[in-house]
Structure formats: structure tokens, C-alpha cells
Coordinates of C-alpha atoms in Angstrom, one line a residue:
Chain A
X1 CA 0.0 0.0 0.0
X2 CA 2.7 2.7 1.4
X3 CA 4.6 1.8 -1.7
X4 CA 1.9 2.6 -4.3
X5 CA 1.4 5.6 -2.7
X6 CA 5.4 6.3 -2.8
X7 CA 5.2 5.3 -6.6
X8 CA 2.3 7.1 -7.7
X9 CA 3.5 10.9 -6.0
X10 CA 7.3 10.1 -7.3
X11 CA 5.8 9.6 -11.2
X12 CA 3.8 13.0 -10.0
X13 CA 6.9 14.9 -8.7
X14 CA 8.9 13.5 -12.1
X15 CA 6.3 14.7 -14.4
X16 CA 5.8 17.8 -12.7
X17 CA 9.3 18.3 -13.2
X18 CA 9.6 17.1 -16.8
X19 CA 6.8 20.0 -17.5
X20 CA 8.4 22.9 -16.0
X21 CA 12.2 22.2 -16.9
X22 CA 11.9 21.7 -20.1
X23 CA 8.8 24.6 -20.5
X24 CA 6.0 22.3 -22.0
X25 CA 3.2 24.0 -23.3
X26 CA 0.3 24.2 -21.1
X27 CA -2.4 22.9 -24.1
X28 CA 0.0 19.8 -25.1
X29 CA 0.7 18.6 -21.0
X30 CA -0.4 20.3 -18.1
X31 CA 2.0 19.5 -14.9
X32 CA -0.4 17.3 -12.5
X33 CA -0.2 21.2 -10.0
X34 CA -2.2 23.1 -12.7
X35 CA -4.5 19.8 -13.0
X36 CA -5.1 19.5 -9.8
X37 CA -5.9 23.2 -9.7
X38 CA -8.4 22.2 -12.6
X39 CA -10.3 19.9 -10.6
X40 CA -10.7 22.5 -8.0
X41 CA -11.6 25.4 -10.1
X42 CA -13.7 22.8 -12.1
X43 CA -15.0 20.7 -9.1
X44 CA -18.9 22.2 -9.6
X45 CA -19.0 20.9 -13.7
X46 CA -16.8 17.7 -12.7
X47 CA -19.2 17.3 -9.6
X48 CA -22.4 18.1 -12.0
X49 CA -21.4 15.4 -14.6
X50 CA -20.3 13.0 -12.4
X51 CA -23.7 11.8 -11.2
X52 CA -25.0 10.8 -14.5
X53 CA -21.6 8.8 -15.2
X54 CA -22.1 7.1 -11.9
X55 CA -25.5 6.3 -12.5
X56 CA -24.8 5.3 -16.0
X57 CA -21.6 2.8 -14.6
X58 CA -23.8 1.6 -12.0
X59 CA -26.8 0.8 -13.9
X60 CA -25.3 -0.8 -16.9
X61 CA -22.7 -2.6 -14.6
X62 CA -25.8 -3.8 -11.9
X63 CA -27.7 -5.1 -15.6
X64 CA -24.8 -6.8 -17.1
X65 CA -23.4 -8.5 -14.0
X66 CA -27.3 -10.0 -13.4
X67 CA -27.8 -11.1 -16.9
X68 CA -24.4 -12.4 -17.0
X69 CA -24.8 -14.7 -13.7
X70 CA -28.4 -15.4 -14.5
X71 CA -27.5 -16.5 -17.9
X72 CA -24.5 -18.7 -16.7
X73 CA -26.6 -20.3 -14.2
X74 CA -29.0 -21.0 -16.2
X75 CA -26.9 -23.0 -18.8
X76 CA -25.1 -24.9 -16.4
X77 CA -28.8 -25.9 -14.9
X78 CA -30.2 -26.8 -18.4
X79 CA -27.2 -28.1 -20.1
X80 CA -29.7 -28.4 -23.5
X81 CA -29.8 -24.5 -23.1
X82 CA -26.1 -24.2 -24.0
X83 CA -26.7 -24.9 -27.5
X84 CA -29.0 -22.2 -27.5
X85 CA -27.3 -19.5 -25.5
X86 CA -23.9 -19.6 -26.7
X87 CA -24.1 -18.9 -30.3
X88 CA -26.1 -15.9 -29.6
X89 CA -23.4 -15.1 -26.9
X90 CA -20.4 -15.4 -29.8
X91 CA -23.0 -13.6 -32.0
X92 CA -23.3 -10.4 -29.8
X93 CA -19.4 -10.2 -28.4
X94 CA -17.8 -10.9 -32.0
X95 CA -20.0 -7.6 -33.1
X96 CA -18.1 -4.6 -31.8
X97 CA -20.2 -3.0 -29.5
X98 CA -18.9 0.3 -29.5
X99 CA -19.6 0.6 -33.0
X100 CA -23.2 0.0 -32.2
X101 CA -23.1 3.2 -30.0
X102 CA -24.4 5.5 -32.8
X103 CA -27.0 3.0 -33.5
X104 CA -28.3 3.0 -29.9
X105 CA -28.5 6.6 -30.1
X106 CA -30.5 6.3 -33.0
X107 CA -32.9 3.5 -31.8
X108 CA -33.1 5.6 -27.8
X109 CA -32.0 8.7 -28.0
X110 CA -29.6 10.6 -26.0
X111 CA -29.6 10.4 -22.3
X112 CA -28.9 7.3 -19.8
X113 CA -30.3 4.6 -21.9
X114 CA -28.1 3.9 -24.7
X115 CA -25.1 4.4 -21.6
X116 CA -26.7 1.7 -19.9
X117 CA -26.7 -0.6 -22.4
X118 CA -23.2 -0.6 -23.7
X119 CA -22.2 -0.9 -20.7
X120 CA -24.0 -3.5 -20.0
X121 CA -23.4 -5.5 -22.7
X122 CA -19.4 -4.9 -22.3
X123 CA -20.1 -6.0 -18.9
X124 CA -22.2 -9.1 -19.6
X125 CA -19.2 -11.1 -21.3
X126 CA -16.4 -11.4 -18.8
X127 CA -19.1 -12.2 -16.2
X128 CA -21.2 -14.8 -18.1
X129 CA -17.7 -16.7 -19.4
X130 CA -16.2 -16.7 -16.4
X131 CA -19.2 -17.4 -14.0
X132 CA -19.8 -20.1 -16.3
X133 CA -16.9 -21.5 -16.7
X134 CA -16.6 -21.3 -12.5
X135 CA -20.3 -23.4 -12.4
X136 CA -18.5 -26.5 -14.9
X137 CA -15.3 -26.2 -12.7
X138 CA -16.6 -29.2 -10.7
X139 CA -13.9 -32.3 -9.8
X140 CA -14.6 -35.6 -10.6
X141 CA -14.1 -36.9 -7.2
X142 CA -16.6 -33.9 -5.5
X143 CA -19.3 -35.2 -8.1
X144 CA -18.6 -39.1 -6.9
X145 CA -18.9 -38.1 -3.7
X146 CA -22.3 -36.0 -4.1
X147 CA -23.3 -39.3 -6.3
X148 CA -22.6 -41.5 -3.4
X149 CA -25.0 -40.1 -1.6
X150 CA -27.8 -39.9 -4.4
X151 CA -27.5 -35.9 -3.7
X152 CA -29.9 -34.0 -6.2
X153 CA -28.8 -32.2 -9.0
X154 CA -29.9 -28.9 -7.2
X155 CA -28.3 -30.3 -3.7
X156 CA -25.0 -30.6 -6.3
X157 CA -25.0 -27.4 -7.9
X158 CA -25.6 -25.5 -4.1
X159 CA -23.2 -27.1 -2.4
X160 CA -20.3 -27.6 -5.2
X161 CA -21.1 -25.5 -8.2
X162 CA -22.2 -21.9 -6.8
X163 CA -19.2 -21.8 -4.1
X164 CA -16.7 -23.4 -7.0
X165 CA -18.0 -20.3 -9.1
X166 CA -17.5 -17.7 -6.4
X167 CA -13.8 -16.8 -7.1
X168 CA -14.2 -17.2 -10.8
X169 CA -17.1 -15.0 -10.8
X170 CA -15.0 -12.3 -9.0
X171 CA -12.0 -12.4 -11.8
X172 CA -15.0 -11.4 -14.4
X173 CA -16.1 -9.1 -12.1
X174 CA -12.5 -7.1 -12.3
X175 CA -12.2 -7.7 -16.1
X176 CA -16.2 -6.1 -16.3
X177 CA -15.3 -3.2 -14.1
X178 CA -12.8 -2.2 -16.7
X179 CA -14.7 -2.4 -19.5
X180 CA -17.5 -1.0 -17.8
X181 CA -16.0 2.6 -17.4
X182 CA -14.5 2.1 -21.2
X183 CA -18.2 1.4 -21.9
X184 CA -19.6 4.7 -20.2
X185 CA -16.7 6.9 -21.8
X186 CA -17.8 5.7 -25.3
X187 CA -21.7 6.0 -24.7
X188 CA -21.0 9.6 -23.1
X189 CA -18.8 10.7 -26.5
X190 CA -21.3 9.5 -28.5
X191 CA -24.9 9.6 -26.6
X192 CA -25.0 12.0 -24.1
X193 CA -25.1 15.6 -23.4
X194 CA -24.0 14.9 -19.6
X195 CA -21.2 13.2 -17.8
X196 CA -17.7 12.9 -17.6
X197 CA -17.3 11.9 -21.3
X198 CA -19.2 14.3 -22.6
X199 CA -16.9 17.0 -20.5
X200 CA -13.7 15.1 -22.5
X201 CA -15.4 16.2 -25.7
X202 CA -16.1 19.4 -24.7
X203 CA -12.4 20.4 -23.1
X204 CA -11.0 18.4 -25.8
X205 CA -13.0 21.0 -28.4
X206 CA -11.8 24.1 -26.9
X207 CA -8.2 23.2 -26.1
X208 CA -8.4 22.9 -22.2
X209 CA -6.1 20.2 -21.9
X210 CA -5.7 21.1 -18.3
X211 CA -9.0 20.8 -17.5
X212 CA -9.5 17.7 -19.8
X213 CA -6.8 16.4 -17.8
X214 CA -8.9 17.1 -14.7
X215 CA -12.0 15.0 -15.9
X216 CA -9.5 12.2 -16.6
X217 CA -7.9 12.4 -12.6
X218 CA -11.8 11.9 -11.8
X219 CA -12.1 8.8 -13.4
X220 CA -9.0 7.6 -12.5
X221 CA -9.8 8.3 -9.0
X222 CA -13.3 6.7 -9.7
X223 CA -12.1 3.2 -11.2
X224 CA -9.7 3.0 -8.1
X225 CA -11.8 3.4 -5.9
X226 CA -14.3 0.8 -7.5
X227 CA -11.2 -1.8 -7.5
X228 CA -10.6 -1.5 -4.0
X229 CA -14.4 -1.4 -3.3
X230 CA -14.2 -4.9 -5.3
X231 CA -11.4 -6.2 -3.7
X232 CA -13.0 -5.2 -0.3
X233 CA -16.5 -7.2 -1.3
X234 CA -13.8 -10.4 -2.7
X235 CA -12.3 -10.4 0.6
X236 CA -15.3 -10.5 2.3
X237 CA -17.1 -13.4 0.0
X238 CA -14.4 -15.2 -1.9
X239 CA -13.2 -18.4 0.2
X240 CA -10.3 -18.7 -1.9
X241 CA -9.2 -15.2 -1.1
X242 CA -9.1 -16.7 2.6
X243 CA -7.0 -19.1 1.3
X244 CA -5.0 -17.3 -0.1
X245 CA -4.1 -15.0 2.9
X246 CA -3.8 -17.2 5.4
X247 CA -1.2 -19.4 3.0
X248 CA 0.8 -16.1 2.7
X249 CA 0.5 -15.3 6.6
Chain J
X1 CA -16.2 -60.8 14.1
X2 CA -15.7 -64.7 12.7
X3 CA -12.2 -63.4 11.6
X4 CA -11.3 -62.1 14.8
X5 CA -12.6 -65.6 16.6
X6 CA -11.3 -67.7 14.6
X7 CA -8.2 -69.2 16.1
X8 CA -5.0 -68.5 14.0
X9 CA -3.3 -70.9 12.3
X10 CA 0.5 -72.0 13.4
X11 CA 1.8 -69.3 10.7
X12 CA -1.2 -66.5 11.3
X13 CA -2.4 -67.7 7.4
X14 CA -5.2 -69.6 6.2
X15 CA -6.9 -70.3 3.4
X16 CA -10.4 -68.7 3.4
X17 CA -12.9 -70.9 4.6
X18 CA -16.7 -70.7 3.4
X19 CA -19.0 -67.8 5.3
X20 CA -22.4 -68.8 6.4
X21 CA -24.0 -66.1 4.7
X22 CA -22.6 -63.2 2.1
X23 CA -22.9 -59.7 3.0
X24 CA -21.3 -58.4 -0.4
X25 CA -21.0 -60.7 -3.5
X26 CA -19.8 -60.4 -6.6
X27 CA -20.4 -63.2 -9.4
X28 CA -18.5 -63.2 -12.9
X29 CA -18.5 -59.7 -12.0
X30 CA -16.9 -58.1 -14.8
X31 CA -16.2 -54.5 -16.6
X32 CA -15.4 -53.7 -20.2
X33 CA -15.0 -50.4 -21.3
X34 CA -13.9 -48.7 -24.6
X35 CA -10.4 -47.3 -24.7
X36 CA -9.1 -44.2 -26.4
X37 CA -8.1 -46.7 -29.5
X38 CA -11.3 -47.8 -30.3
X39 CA -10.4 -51.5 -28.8
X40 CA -12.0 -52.9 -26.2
X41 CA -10.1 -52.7 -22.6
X42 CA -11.2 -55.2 -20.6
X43 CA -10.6 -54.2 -16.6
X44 CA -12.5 -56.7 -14.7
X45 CA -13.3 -60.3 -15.7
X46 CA -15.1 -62.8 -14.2
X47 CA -14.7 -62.1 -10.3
X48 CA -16.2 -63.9 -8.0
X49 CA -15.9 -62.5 -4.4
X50 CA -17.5 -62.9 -0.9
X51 CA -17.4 -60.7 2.0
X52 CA -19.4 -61.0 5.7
X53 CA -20.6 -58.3 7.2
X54 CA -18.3 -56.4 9.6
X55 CA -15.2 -57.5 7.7
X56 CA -12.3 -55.8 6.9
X57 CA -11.4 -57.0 3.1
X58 CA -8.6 -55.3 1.2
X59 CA -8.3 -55.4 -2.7
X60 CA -4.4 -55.0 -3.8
X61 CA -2.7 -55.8 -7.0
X62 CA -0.9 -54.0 -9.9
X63 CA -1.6 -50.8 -11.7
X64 CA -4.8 -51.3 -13.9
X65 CA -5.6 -54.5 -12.4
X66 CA -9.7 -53.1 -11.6
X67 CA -9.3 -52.7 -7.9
X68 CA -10.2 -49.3 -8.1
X69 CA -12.9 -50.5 -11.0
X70 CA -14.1 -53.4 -8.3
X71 CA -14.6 -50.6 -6.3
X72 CA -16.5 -48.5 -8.0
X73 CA -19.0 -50.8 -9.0
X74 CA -19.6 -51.6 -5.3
X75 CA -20.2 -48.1 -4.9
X76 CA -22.4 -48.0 -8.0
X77 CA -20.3 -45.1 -9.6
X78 CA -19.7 -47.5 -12.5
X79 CA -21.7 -49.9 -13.9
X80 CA -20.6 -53.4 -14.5
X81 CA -20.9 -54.7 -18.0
X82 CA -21.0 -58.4 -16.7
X83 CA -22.4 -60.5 -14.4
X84 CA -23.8 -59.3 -10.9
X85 CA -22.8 -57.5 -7.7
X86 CA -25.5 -58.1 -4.4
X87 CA -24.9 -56.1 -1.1
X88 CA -26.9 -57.2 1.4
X89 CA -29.6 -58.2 -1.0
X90 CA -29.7 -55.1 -2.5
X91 CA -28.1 -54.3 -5.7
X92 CA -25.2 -51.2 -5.3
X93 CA -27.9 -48.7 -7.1
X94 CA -30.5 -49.4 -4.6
X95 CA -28.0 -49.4 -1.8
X96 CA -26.4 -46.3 -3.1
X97 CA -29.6 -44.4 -3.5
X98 CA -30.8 -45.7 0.1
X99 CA -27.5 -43.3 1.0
X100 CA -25.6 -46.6 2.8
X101 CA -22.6 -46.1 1.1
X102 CA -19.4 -44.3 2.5
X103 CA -16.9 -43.5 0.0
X104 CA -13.5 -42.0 1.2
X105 CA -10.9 -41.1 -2.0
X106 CA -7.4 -41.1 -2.5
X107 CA -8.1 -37.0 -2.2
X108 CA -10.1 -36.1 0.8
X109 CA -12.2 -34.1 -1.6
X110 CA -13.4 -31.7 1.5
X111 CA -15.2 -28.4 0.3
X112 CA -12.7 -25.6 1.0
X113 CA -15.1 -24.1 1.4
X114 CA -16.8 -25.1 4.4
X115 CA -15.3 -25.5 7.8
X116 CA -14.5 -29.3 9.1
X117 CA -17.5 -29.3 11.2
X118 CA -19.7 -28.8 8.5
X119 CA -17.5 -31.0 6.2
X120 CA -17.9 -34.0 8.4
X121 CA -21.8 -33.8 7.9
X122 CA -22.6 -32.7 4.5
X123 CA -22.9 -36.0 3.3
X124 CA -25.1 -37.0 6.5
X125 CA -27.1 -34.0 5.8
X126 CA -27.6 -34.6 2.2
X127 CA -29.0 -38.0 2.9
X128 CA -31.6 -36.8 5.1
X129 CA -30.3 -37.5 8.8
X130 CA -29.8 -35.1 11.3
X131 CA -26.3 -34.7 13.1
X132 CA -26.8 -33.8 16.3
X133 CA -23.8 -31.4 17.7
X134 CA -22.6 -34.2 20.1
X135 CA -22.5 -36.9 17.6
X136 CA -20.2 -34.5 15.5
X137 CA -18.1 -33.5 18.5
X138 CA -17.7 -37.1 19.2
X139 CA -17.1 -37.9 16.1
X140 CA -14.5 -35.0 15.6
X141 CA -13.1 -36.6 18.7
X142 CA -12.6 -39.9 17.9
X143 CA -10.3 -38.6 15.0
X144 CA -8.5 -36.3 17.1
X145 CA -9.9 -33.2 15.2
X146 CA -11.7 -31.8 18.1
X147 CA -9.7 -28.9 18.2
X148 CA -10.2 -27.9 14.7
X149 CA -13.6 -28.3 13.9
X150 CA -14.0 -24.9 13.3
X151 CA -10.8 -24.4 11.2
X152 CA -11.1 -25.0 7.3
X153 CA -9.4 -27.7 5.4
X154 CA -6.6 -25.8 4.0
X155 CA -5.2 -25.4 7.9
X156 CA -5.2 -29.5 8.4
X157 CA -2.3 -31.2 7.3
X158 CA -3.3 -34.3 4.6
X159 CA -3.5 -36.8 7.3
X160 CA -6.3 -34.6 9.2
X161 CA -8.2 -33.7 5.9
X162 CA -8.6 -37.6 5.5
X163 CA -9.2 -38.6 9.0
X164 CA -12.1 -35.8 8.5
X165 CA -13.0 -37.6 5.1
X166 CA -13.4 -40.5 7.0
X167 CA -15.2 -39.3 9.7
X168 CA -17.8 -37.5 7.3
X169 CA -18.2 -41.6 5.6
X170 CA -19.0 -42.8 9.1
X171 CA -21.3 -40.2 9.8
X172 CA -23.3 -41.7 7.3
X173 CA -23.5 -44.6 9.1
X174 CA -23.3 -46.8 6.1
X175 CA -23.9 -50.4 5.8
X176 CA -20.6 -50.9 3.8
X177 CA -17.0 -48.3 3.4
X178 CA -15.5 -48.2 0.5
X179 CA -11.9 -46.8 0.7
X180 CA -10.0 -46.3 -2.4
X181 CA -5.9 -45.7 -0.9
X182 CA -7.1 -43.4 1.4
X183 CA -3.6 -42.9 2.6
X184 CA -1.9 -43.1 -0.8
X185 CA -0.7 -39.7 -1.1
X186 CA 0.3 -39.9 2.4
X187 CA 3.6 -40.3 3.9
X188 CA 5.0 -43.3 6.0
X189 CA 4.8 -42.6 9.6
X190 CA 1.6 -40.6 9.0
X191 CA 0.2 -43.4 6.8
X192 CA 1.4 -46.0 9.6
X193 CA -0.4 -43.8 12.5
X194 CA -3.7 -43.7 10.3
X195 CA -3.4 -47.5 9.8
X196 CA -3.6 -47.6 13.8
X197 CA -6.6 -45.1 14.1
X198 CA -8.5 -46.6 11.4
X199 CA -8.0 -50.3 12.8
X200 CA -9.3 -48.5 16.4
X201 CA -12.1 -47.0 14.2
X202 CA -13.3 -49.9 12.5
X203 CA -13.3 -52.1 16.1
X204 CA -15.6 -49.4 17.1
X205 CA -17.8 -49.3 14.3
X206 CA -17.2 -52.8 12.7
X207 CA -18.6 -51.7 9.5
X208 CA -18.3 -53.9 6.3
X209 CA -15.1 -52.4 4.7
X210 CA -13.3 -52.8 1.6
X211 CA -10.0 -51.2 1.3
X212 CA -8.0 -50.7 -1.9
X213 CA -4.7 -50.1 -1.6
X214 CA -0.9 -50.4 -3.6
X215 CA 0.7 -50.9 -0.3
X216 CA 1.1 -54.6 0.9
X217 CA 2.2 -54.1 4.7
X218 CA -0.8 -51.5 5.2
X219 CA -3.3 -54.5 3.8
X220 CA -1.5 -57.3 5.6
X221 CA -1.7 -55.3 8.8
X222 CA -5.2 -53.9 8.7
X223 CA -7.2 -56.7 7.2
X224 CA -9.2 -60.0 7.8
X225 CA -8.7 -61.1 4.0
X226 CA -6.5 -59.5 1.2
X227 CA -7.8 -60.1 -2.2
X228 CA -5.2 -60.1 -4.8
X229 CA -6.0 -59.5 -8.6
X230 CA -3.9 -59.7 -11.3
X231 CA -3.0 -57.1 -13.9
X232 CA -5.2 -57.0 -17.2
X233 CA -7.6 -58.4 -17.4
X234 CA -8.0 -58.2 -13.8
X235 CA -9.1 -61.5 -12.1
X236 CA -8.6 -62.9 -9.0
X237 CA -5.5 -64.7 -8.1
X238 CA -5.6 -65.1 -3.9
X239 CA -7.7 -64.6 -1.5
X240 CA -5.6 -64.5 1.8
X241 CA -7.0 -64.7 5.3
X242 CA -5.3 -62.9 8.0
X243 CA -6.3 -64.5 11.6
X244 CA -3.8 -62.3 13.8
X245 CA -5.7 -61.3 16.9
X246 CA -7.2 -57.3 17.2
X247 CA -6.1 -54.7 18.2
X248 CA -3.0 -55.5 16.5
X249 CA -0.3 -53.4 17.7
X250 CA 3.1 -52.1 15.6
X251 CA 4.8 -55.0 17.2
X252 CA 2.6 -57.2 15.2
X253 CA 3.2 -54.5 12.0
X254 CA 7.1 -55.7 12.7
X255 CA 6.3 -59.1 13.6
X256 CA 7.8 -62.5 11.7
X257 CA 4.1 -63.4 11.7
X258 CA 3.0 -60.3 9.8
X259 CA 6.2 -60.9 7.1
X260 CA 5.0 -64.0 6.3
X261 CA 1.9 -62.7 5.6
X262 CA 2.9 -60.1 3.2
X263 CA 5.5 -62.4 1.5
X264 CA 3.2 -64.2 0.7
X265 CA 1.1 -61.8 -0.9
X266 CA 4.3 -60.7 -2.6
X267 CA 4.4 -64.1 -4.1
X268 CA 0.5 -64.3 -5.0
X269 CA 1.6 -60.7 -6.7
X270 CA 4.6 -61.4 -8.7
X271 CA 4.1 -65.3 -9.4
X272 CA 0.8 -65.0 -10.6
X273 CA 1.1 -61.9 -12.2
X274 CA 0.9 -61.7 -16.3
X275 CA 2.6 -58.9 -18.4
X276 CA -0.3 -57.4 -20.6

């Protein structure tokens, strides 16, 4: 942790350096002082547009992490469904989805809606695959030993399948969270009068690379903070994170 | 209990005698499965086997010789492809779905999971019974895993995970164990100090058992018949009984008595034993 920190304001104190010594212009790279000033002078716009990014991020994320696990669930329940489901699965990830942003706009309009749903169709994939693959992940020997006792196929897939998926369903999880603020960027360029993206656009347009430097500290700031909220939920419901951590104490 | 009583002969081995009534039987049990070539493997042929209740019966033999496969039919996670298998006039399915069958693996197989008290009655639990605290504590105390019942598996060492294993097969109070080298991946001294607590265990219990194992010493010394098959197609090649008076003690693991026993298997191993 200490040494993050120590890494992160020693690339600050570099750059800030790099800026000033050898007199880069303010429009091609701020020093990280006149960006933080940015996101102070700025904070009531930044403050303004981050709500509907939030939402956005949350919504989509909420939508594509519930399909995603409701989906794999459901396949590894009704194997006969897999047939169905996956092709349709390959179908929608092989499109590129953020090419489809201008066609959501057209289809709903500009606002939170077309957000929502590329990001949560970006979310949807690494959570389905990986939740799925988590519900298969099943030994030989802990089915035997389910069999032995005649357990149901629901009595298997509680006590083996769902707690085997837990960790797997954690790594999509970290891979969605990514893509989900990727997702919300795009939609905002493309969809939206509101939010962080849409203040990149605008800064971008006028030259304010100091303040679009500003909006891009927010969501850096944002995305950690969502990892280490992740990573706090993992510890809390992953039994292989126990593991883990009592293996390395 | 007949093996027990029966009064050892001068070297501690005798040739099995007939049991008034079979608890598990096998006849021209056998198992033939397709292999990766196409061709037909043939892993079990013909056996015919009988076991009495309460005994303690260990399969041995080569690599690929179908103890495991003998095993697994008992157990009703395979089918046989020939001939019939009756435990206590049930067939395994119907024994198997009446949840009378413990099953303990080479791997423990204990949900990580879930901590070692709720290990050691999943199984009880799925078949319907209710564990009553004490009967787990008692349990857990029997195998010396009183003090880590609320610990999870990855803090037991392998010998503990598999003393839980088996204590999670007894819970289920089954009519017959099956234990596939439960102590296979285990080392020497632990292996040896298992053998002793699953000997005490089994006096206790005196459930049917039938033990699959590589190791010749660790059948010689805990059972009242070894059961050696040849290597492919497995068959039967000996059926040794081992008289020696319970609870036998590491004396008797060291004794003249005991070496005889397992040379002798060693012979019923090598001499009878075809290359495939």
C-alpha cells in the first residue's frame, strides 16, 4: 500500500518536473499542479457530470453483471440451453459493441439509456464466461462423492457449483469493471449531453487540456476506488481469497 | 467378528474358509469399457468375491488390475458390463440411492469451502439424517480433530483432511466403506499412524469395509482377508485370510508373523502376475 502511494507521487513529482524544466506548453501537457488546480476550479461541472456517469456505470454494470450470472446459471442448470445461449453469446461479443453506440443513439436517443446498455453488454461477457466456466469447474471426485450419496442435482449445484463459481465469478467481475467505465466513456462521446465523457469532448474542443486532464484524474480516481471497493467485497465473500491469505501469513 | 474368533493358524495364514452367509457378492463380475483406440479394454473379468458383514477386506494388485474399477461398481459409480454384484440383498444402485454407502478417495475431496464441522456432515445431511452437535463433537473426537472443527481444510495437514474424510463416511453410518488408498498420497509414519486409528475406528464401528490399496504391509496389517488381482484383465489370483488377533499393535506391524503374511502376498503378486 505505502509503496503505491510512494510510486504514484514520485511519477507526480517526475512529471511535474519534466513539465516545467523543459517549459512544456500548457495545451500539449499540463503539470499534474495546474490539474489539480483544474479539478478545483472545475470541481462544480466535474461534480455536476459525475452523477450521470455514476448512474450510468452503476446501472449498466448492476444489468450486465445480473444477466451475466443469471445466464450462466442458467446454462449450467439446463445443459440443453447451452446450445441455444452460446451462439447468440459469440454472435453479440464478435460484433463490436462500441460501433453499435451510434446506432443506440438512434434506436433511444440521447440520455442514460443507450449508456446503460453498452455498458452493460461490455459487462455481460467477462461475467457470463467466467461465472460459467466457475459453475463447470466441478472435480470428478466432489461429483462421486455427491453421487454416493444420491444428492440432487440442485443439492450438487448449491453445495459444489455456486461456491466453486465464487472466485471465478470475482475475476469477471475485475475484467467487467474495466470495460464498464471504457463502456460509459464511449456512450458519453457519443450519446449523451451529460457526464464525464461528454466534458472530455467538450475540453478536448476548446483546447483545455488542463481541464481535460482534470476529468480524466476523476475517473482515475473513480475506477480505483471501484477496485478497491471490489477487492474489499472479494475479501469479504471469496473463500479462496481466505486461502490465499492465510497461505501467505 | 468370525475373523477375529477364529483361532489362528500356526503361521497367522489360512486359506479362506466358506461364510455362512454373504454380505457383499460379486459373481463373474466383470467391466469392459472402450479405450481411447477404439479397442475394447477389458478391466474386470469374471470375479467372483465374498465378503461377511463387519469384515475388513482389502483389494491389492498391480496398476490397472480393476481394484479401483471393483470398487467403483460396489459403490455403483460404475456400472458393470458383466455378471452381478449383491450387497446385502440389494443391488449397489439401490444401496447407493438408500445413501448406505461411504466413500472415502485417495483425495479427501473436502469443500474448502466449508469448515471441518460442516465437512464431516454434508454427506449425513444430504441423505436426510440429522447430526446432532454431540454426535459431530464425538465424532471429531474420535479422530482427534476436536480442536479444529472450526478451522477449514486448508489449515489441516493431509493426514487430518482424510481422518475428516473418513469421519464424514461414518457419519453416514453406512452399511458398507469403501476406501480407495485413502492414505496413498500420504507419507509413511503418517500413513502408519492412520493405519492404527482406522483399525481402532473400524473395532468401534465394525462396518463392512473394503480397502483398496498399492501398499502390501498397510493390507497385511489392517485386514481379515487380502484379495489379490492380477493385472489385465483383472481377475482374482488369492484370496488371503489374516487370523492375527485385534487390536493389532506395531509389534505385530514388525512381527515375523505379519512378514510371512505379506511375502506371501508378494508371491500371490509377482508369481501370478501376467505382463499385458
Amino acid at each position: 500500500m505505502w509503496v503505491s502511494v510512494l510510486v504514484i507521487v514520485s511519477l507526480f513529482v517526475l512529471w511535474e518536473l519534466v513539465v516545467r524544466v523543459a517549459h512544456v506548453p500548457q495545451f500539449i501537457l499540463p503539470a499534474p499542479t495546474d490539474v489539480f488546480a483544474q479539478v478545483y476550479i472545475k470541481r462544480d461541472a466535474l461534480l455536476r457530470n459525475l452523477q450521470p456517469t455514476l448512474v450510468a456505470t452503476g446501472e449498466g454494470f448492476g444489468v450486465g453483471v445480473v444477466v451475466g450470472v443469471g445466464l450462466a446459471m442458467l446454462i449450467a442448470g439446463v445443459p440443453l440451453l447451452k446450445a441455444v445461449v452460446y451462439p447468440v453469446v459469440i454472435a453479440t461479443q464478435t460484433t463490436p459493441k462500441i460501433a453499435l453506440a451510434p446506432l443506440f443513439t438512434l434506436w433511444f436517443g440521447i440520455g442514460l439509456l443507450p449508456k446503460v446498455i453498452i455498458v452493460a453488454l461490455l459487462v455481460f461477457f467477462p461475467v457470463f464466461i467466467n461465472t460459467a466456466a466457475g459453475l463447470e469447474s466441478v472435480s470428478k471426485g466432489r461429483l462421486d462423492l455427491m453421487k454416493s450419496v444420491n444428492a440432487s442435482r440442485w443439492a450438487v449445484y448449491r453445495h459444489i457449483r455456486l461456491p466453486e463459481a465464487v472466485p471465478y465469478l470475482f475475476a469477471g467481475l475485475r475484467l467487467a469493471l474495466t470495460v464498464a467505465f471504457i463502456g460509459v466513456i464511449v456512450g458519453e462521446w457519443i450519446a449523451s449531453g451529460r457526464g464525464l465523457g461528454y466534458l472530455l469532448v467538450l475540453y478536448n474542443s476548446t483546447q483545455d487540456t488542463a481541464a481535460l486532464f482534470a476529468v480524466i484524474f476523476v475517473f482515475v480516481f473513480l475506477a480505483t476506488v471501484s477496485f478497491y471497493l471490489l477487492g474489499w467485497l472479494e475479501n469479504r465473500l471469496s473463500w479462496q481469497v481466505r486461502i490465499q491469505r492465510s497461505q501467505q501469513s | 467378528m468370525s475373523a477375529s474368533q477364529t483361532v489362528p493358524s500356526p503361521n497367522g495364514v489360512a486359506e479362506p474358509t466358506a461364510e455362512p452367509r454373504a454380505f457383499v457378492s460379486c459373481r463373474r463380475t466383470g467391466l469392459v469399457y472402450q479405450g481411447a483406440d477404439g479397442g475394447e479394454v477389458i478391466a474386470l473379468t469374471d470375479l467372483d468375491l465374498d465378503i461377511a458383514e463387519g469384515e475388513f477386506v482389502s483389494l491389492v494388485g498391480p496398476s490397472g488390475c480393476g481394484k479401483t474399477t471393483l470398487l467403483k461398481i460396489m459403490g455403483d459409480l460404475l456400472a458393470p458390463t458383466a455378471g452381478s454384484v449383491e450387497i446385502d440383498g440389494f443391488s449397489p444402485r439401490q444401496l447407493r440411492e438408500r445413501q448406505r454407502i461411504g466413500q472415502v478417495f485417495q483425495s479427501a475431496e473436502l469443500l474448502p469451502w466449508k469448515s471441518i464441522a460442516d465437512n464431516l456432515v454434508l454427506l449425513a445431511k444430504l441423505s436426510g439424517k440429522t447430526v446432532p452437535r454431540e454426535q459431530t463433537e464425538a465424532m471429531a473426537e474420535t479422530l482427534g480433530l476436536q480442536d479444529f472443527l472450526h478451522r477449514y481444510p486448508h489449515e489441516l495437514s493431509g493426514g487430518m483432511q482424510q481422518r475428516a474424510a473418513i469421519g464424514r463416511a461414518l457419519l453416514l453410518d453406512p452399511a458398507l466403506l469403501l476406501m480407495d488408498e485413502p492414505f496413498g498420497a500420504l507419507d509413511e509414519i503418517t500413513r502408519e499412524k492412520l493405519n492404527m486409528e482406522l483399525q481402532r475406528i473400524w473395532s468401534e464401528h465394525r462396518k463392512t469395509v473394503v480397502f483398496v490399496t498399492h501398499s502390501l504391509s498397510e493390507a497385511a496389517f489392517l485386514s481379515d482377508r487380502v484379495v489379490v488381482l492380477s493385472g489385465r484383465p483383472g481377475r482374482l489370483v488369492a484370496d488371503v485370510r489374516i487370523d492375527a488377533p485385534r487390536l493389532r499393535t506395531t509389534e505385530y506391524r514388525f512381527s515375523s508373523e505379519m512378514a510371512e503374511v505379506v511375502a506371501r502376498l508378494h508371491g500371490a503378486l509377482t508369481g501370478e502376475g501376467e505382463a499385458s
